[in-house]
CSV table of C-alpha atoms and ligand atoms in Angstrom, one decimal:
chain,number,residue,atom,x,y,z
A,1286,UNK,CA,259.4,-160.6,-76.6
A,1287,UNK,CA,257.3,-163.7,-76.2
A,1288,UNK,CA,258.4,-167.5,-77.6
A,1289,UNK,CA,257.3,-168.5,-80.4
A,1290,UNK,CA,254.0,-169.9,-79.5
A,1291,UNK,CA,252.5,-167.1,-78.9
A,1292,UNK,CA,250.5,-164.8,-81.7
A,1293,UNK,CA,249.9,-161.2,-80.3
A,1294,UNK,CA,246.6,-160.3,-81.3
A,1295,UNK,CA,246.2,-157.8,-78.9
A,1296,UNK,CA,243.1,-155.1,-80.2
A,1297,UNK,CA,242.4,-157.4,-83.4
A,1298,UNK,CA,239.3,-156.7,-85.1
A,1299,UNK,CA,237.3,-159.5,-86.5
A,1300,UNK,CA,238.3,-160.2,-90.5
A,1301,UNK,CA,235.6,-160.7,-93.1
A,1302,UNK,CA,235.5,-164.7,-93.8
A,1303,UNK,CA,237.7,-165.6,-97.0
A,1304,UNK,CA,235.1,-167.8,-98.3
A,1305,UNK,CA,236.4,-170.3,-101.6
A,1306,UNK,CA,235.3,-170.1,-104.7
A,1307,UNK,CA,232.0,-173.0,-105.9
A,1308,UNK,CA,233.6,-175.1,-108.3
A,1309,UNK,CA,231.8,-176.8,-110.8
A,1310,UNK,CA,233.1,-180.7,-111.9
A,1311,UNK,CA,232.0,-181.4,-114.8
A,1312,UNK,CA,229.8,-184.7,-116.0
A,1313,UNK,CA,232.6,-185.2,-118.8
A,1314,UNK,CA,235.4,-184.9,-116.6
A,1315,UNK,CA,234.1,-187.2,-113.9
A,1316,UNK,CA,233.5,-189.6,-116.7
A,1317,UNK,CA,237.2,-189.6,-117.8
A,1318,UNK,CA,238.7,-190.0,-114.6
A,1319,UNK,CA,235.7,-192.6,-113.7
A,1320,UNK,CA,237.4,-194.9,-117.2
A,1321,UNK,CA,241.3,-193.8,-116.1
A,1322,UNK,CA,240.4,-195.4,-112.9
A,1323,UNK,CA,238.9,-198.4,-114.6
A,1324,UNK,CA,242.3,-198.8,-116.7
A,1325,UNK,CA,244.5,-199.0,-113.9
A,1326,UNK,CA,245.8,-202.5,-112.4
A,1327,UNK,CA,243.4,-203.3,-109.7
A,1328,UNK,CA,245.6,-202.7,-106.6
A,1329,UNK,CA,245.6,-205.2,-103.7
A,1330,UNK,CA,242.8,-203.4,-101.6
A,1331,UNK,CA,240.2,-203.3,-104.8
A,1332,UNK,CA,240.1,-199.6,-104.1
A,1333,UNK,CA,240.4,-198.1,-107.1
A,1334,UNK,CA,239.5,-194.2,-105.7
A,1335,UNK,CA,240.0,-190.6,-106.4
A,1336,UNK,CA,238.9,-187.6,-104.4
A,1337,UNK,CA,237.9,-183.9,-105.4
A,1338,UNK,CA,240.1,-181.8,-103.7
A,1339,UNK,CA,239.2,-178.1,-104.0
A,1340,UNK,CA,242.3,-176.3,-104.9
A,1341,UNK,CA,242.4,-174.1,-102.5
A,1342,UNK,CA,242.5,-176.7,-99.7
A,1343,UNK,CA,246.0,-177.0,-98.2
A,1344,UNK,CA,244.5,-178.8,-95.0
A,1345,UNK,CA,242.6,-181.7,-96.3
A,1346,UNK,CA,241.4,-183.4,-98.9
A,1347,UNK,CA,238.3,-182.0,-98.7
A,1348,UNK,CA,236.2,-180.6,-101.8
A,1349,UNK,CA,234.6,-178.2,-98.8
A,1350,UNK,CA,237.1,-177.5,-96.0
A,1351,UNK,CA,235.0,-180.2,-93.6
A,1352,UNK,CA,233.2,-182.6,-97.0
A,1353,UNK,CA,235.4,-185.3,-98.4
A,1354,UNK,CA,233.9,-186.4,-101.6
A,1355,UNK,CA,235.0,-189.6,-103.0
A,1356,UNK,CA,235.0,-191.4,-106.6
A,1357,UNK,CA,235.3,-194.9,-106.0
A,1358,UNK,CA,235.2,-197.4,-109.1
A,1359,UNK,CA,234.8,-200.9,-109.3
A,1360,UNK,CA,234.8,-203.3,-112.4
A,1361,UNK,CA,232.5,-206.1,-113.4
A,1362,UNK,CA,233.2,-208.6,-110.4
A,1363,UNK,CA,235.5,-206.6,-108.2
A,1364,UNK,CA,234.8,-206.4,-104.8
A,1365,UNK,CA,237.1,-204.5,-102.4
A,1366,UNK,CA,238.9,-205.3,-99.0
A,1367,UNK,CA,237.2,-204.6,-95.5
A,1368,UNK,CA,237.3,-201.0,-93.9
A,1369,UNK,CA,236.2,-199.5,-91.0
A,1370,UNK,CA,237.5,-196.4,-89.5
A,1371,UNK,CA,235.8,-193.3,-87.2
A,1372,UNK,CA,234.7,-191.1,-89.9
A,1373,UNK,CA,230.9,-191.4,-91.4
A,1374,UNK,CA,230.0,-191.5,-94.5
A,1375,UNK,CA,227.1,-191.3,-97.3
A,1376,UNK,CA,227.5,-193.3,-100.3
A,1377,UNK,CA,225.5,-193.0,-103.5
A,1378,UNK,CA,225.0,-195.0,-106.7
A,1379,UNK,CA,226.1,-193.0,-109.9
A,1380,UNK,CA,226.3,-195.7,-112.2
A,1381,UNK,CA,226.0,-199.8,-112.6
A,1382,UNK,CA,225.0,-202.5,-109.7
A,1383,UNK,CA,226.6,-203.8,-106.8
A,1384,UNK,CA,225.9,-204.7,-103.1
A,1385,UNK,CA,227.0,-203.0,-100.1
A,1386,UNK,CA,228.2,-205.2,-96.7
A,1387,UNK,CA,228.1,-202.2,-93.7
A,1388,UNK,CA,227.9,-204.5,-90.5
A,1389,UNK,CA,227.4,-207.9,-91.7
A,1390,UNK,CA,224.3,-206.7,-93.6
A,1391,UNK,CA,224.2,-207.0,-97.7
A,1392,UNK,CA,222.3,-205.0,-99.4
A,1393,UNK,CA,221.8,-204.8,-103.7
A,1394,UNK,CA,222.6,-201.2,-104.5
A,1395,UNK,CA,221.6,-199.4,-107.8
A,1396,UNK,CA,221.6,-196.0,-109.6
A,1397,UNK,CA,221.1,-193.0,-107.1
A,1398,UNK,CA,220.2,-195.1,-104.1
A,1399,UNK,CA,221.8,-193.6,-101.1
A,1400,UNK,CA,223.1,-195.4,-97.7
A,1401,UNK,CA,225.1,-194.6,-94.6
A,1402,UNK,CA,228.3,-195.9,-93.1
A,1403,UNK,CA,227.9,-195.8,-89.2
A,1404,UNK,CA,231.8,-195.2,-87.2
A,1405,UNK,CA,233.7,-198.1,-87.1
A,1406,UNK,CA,231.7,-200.8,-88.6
A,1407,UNK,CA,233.3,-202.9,-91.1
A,1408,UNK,CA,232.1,-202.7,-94.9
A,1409,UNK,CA,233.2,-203.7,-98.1
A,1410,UNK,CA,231.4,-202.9,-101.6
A,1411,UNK,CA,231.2,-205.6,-104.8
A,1412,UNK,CA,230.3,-205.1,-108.5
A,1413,UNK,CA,227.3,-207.5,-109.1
A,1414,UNK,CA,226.5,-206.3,-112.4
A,1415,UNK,CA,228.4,-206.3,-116.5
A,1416,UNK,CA,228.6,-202.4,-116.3
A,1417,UNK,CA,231.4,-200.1,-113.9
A,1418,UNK,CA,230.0,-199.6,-110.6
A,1419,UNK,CA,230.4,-196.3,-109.9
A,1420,UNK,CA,229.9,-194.4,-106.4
A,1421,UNK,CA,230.4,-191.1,-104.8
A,1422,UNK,CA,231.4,-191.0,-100.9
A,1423,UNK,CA,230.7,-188.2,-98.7
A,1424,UNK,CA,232.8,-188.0,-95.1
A,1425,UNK,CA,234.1,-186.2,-92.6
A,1426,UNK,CA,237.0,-187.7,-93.3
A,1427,UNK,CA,238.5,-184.2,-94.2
A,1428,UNK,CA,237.6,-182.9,-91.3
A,1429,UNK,CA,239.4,-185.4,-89.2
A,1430,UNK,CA,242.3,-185.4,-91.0
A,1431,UNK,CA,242.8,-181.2,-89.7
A,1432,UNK,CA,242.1,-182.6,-86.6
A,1433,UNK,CA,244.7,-185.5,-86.8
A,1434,UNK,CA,242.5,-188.0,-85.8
A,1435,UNK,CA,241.6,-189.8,-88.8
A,1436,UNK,CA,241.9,-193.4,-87.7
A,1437,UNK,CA,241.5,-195.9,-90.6
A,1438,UNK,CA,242.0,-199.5,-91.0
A,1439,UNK,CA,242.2,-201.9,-93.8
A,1440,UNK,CA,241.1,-205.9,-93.7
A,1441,UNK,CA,239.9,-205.0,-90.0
A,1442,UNK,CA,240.5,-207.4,-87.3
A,1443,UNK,CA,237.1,-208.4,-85.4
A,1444,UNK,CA,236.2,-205.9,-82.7
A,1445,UNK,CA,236.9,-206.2,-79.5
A,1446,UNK,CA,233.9,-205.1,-77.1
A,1447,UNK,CA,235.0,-203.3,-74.2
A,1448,UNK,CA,234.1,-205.7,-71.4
A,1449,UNK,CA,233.9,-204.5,-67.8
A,1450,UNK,CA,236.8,-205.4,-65.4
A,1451,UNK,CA,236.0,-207.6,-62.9
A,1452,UNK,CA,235.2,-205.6,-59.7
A,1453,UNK,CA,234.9,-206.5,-56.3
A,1454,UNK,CA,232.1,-204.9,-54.0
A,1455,UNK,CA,234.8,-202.9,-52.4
A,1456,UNK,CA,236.2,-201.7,-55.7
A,1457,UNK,CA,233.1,-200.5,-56.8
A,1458,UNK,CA,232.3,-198.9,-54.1
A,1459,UNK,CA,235.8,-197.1,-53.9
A,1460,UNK,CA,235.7,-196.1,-58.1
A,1461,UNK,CA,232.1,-195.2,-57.6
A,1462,UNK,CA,231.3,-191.6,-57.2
A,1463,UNK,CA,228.5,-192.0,-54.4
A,1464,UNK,CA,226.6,-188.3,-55.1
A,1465,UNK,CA,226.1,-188.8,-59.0
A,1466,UNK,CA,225.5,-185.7,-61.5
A,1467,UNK,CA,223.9,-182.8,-59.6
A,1468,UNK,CA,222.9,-178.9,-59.8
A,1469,UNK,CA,225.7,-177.0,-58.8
A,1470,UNK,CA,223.5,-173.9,-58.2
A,1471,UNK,CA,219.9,-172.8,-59.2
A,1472,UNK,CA,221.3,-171.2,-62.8
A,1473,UNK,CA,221.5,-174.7,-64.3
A,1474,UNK,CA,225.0,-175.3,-63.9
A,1475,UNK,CA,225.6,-178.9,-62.9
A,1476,UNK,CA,228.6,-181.2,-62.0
A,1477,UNK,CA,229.2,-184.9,-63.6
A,1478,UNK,CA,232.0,-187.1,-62.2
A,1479,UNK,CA,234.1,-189.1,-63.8
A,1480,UNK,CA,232.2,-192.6,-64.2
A,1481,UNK,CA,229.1,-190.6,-66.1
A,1482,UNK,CA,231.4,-188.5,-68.2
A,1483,UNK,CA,233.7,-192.1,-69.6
A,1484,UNK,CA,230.2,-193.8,-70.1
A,1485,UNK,CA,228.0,-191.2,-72.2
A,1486,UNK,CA,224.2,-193.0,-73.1
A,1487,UNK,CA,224.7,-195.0,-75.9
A,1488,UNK,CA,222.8,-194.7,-78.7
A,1489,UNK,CA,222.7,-197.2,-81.7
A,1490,UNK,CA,223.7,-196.2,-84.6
A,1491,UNK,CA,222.0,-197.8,-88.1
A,1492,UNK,CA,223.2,-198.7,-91.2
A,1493,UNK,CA,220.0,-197.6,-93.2
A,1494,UNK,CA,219.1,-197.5,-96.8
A,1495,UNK,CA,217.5,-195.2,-99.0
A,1496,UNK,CA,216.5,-196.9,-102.2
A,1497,UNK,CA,215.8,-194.4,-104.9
A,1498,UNK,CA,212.8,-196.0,-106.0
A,1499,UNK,CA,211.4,-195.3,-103.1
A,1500,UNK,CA,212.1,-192.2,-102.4
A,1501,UNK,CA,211.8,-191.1,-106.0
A,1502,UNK,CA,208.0,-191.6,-105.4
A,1503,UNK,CA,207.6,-189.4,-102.7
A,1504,UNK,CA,209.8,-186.5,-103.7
A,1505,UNK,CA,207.8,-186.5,-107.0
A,1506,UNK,CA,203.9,-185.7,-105.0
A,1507,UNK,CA,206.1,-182.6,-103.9
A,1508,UNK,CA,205.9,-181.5,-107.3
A,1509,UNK,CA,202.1,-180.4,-106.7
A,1510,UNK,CA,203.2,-178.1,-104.7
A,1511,UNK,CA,201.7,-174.6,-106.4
A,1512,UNK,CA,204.3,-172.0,-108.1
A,1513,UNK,CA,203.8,-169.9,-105.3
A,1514,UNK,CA,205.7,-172.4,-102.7
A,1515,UNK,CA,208.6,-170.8,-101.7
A,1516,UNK,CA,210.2,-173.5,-99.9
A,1517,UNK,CA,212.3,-176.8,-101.3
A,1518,UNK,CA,210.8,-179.7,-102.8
A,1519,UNK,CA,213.0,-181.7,-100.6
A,1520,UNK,CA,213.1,-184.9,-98.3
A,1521,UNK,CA,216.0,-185.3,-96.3
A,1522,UNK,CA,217.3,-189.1,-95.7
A,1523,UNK,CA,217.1,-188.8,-92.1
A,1524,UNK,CA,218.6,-191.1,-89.8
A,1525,UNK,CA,216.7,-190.8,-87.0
A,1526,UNK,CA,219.4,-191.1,-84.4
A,1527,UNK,CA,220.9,-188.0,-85.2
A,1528,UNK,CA,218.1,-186.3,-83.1
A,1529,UNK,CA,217.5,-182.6,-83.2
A,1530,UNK,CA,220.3,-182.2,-85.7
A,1531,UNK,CA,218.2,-183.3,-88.5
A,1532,UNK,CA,221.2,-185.6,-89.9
A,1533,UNK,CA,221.7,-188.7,-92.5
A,1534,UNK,CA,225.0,-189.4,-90.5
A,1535,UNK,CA,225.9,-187.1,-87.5
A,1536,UNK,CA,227.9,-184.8,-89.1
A,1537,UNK,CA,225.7,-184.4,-92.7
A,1538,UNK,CA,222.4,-184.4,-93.9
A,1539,UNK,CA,222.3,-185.4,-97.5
A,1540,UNK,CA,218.5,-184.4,-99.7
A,1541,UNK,CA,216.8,-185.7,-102.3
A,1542,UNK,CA,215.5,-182.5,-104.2
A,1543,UNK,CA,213.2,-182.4,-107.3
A,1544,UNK,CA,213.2,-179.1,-108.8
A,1545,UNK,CA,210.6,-178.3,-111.3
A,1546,UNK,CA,211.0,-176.6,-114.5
A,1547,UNK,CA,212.1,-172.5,-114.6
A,1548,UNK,CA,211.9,-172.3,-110.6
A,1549,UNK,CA,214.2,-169.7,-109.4
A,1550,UNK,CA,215.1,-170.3,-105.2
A,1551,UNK,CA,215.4,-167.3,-102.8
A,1552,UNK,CA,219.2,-166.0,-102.2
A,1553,UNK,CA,220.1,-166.8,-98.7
A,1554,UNK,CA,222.9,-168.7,-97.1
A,1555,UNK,CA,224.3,-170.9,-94.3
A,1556,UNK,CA,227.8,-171.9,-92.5
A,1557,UNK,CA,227.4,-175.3,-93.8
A,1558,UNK,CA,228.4,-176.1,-96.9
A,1559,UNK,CA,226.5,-177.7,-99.3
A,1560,UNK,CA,227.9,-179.8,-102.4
A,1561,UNK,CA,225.6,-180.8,-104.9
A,1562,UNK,CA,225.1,-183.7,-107.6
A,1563,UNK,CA,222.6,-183.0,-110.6
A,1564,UNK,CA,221.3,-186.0,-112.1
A,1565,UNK,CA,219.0,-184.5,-114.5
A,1566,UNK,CA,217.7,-181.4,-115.7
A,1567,UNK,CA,220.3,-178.6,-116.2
A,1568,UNK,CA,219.8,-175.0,-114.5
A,1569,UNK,CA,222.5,-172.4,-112.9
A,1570,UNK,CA,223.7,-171.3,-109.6
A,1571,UNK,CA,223.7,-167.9,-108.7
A,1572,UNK,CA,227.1,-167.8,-105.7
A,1573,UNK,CA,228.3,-164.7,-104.1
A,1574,UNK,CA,226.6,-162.4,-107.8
A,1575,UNK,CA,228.2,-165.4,-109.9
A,1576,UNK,CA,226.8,-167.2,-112.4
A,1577,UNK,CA,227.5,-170.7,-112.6
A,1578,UNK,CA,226.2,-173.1,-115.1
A,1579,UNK,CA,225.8,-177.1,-114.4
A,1580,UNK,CA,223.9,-180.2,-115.9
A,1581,UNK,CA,222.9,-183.7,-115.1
A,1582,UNK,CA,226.1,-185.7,-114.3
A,1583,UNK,CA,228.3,-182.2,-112.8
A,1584,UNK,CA,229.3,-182.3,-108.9
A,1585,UNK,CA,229.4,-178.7,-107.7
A,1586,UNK,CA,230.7,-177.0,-104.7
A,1587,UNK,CA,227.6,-175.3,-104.8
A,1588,UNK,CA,227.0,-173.0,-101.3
A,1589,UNK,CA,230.6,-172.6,-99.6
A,1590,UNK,CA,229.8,-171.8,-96.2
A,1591,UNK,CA,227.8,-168.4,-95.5
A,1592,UNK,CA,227.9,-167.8,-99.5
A,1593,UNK,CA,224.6,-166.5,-100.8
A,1594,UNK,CA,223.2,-168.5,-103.4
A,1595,UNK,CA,220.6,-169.6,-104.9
A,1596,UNK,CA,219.5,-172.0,-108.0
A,1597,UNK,CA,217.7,-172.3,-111.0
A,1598,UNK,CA,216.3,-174.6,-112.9
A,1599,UNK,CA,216.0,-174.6,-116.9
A,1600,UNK,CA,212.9,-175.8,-118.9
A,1601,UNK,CA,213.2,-179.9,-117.5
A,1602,UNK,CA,212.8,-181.3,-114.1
A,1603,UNK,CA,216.5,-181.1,-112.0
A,1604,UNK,CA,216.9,-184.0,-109.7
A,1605,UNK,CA,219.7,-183.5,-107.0
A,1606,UNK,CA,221.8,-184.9,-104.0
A,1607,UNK,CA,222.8,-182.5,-101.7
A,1608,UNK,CA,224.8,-183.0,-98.9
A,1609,UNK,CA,225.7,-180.5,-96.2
A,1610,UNK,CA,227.7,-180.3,-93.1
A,1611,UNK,CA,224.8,-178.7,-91.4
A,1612,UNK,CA,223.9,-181.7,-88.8
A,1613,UNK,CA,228.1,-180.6,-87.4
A,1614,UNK,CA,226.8,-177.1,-87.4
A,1615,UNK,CA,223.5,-177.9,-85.2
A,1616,UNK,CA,225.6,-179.7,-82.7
A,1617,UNK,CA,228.2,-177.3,-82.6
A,1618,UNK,CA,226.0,-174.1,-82.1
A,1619,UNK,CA,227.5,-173.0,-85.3
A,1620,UNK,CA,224.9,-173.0,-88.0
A,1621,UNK,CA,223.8,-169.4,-88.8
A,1622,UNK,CA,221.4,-169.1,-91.5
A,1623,UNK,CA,219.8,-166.6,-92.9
A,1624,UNK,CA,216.9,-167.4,-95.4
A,1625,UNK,CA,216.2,-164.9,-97.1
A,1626,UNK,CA,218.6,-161.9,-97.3
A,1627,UNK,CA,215.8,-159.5,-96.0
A,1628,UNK,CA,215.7,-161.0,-92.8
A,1629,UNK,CA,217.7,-161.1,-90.0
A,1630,UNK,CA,220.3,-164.1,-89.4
A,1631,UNK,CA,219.3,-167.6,-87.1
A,1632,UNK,CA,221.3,-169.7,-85.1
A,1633,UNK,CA,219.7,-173.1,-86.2
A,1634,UNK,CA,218.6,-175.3,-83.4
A,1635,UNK,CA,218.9,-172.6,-81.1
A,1636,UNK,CA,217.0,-169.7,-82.3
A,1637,UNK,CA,213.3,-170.3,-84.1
A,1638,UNK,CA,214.3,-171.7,-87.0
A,1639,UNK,CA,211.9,-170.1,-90.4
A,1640,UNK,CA,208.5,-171.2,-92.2
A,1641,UNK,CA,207.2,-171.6,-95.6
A,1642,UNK,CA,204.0,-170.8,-97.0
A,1643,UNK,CA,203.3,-174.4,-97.4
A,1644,UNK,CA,199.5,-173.9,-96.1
A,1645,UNK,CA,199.3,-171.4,-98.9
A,1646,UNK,CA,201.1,-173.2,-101.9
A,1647,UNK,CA,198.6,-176.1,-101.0
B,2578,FE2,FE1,221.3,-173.3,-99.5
């Protein structure tokens, strides 16, 4: 009999994933807890904040097991404290006018504009204008919460820079690995010591903006794309530091995606999960052979990871946010995908990744 750490799972067979059921929040719900939150006192960090918790989610509070989507309110002239903590987010504009501070940099923030929160910067949000300011906040804040590591701070005090210690000649030389990384044989293995694998290359990362304007104007020459395109009319707001795993943040992309009238997607799916916000238009999702029905103004759990879905879009235009933990997925040599249930599956950023018939639709 072994203690009680160990699990015998001697012979187990691999289980079918229990995958959780989309959820759709509606418009008119979102609304009422947006004015419940507006009627509250406004507490001493101006935060006045729900999230979306999936209700199968004992772990987190996570809409998707690895997502945290957030409703944060602010009144006419509220502003809140300073945060800054190691999870990354997206933030979006559902309603009003305010200005964002990520880093010492202000920006003036309106409806469905779209920004990033690098790790660890400070930032604080203000209501500028005479309606609610209204945003959703994507993070990975669920995600680090499983893994304990969630580290968050309030009214931040200025960051310390790590400085190097003063070293003598001789202390370099004797903390100093003299033979550097090198092949450890002609298979590609290698060896790093200790000085290379404390000071990884650094890479800035932005604060950037996406002002809907803007993008609005591009995503709308999609549109002339022919019937017959069989891709998405999509731009991701890609943050070019996040490399080859096509990210807004390093663990999500988030797209802008104009859908036009009665254009039904092909069923496929993905292990990232993908929540979506509608902001206008109405259509239905088709998850795992269900139907699900949402409008401008609903938040869906739309594509559960590896669910096969697809969408649809009614007689209007559908604009949406999506955001995905697919950019994770990349990185982590996770992210099957399989676009189109005829062919065979893909590791993304691993194995060739799929085409359209853009050329054609031209
Ligand atoms: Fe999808």
């Amino acid at each position: 009999m072994g203690k009680d750490y160990f699990r015998d799972r001697t012979g187990s067979t691999p289980e079918p994933l229990d995958l959780w059921e989309p959820i759709v929040i509606p418009r008119e719900e979102i609304d009422e807890e947006v004015e419940r939150l507006a009627s509250l006192p406004q507490p001493a960090n101006g935060r006045r904040r729900s999230v979306f918790v999936h209700p199968r989610n004992q772990k987190s509070l996570g809409l998707a097991p690895g997502i945290e989507v957030a409703l944060d309110v602010l009144k006419p002239g509220e502003r809140t404290v300073p945060y800054r903590q190691n999870s990354t987010q997206v933030n979006f504009v559902i309603r009003g006018q305010g200005s964002s501070n990520v880093d010492g940099r202000i920006r003036s923030t309106s409806l469905y504009d779209v920004w990033n929160t690098p790790s660890f910067v400070p930032y604080w949000h203000q209501n500028t204008g005479s309606d609610l300011y209204v945003r959703l906040t994507y993070s990975n804040a669920a995600l680090l919460d499983m893994m304990n590591v969630h580290y968050v701070e309030e009214n931040p005090p200025p960051r310390a820079v790590a400085v190097e210690e003063k070293m003598t000649a001789e202390d370099k030389k004797r903390r100093t690995s003299p033979f550097g990384s090198f092949p450890l044989n002609d298979e590609g293995a290698w060896l790093m010591p200790y000085e290379i694998l404390i000071s990884p290359p650094s890479v800035p990362s932005p604060a950037l903006f996406w002002p809907w304007k803007d993008v609005k104007s591009h995503l709308d020459r999609l549109e002339a794309l022919g019937k017959d395109y069989l891709g998405r009319r999509l731009y991701l707001l890609y943050n070019p530091m996040t490399g080859r795993t096509n990210g807004t943040t390093p663990n999500f992309f988030a797209t802008m995606t104009i859908r036009p009238p009665r254009i039904v997607d092909r069923p496929h799916r993905h292990t990232s999960a993908a929540v979506n916000y509608y902001f206008h238009g109405s259509g239905r999702s088709t998850v795992e052979g269900e139907v699900y029905r949402w409008k401008a103004g609903d938040l869906m759990l739309s594509a559960p990871g590896w669910a096969v879905h697809n969408h649809a879009s009614d007689d209007d235009y559908v604009y949406e946010l999506t955001v995905q933990d697919q950019s994770l997925n990349i990185a982590m040599e996770s992210l099957l995908w399989q676009e189109s249930l005829k062919m065979p599956l893909a590791v993304l950023g691993v194995d060739e990744g799929f085409g359209t018939n853009r050329e054609a639709a031209e």
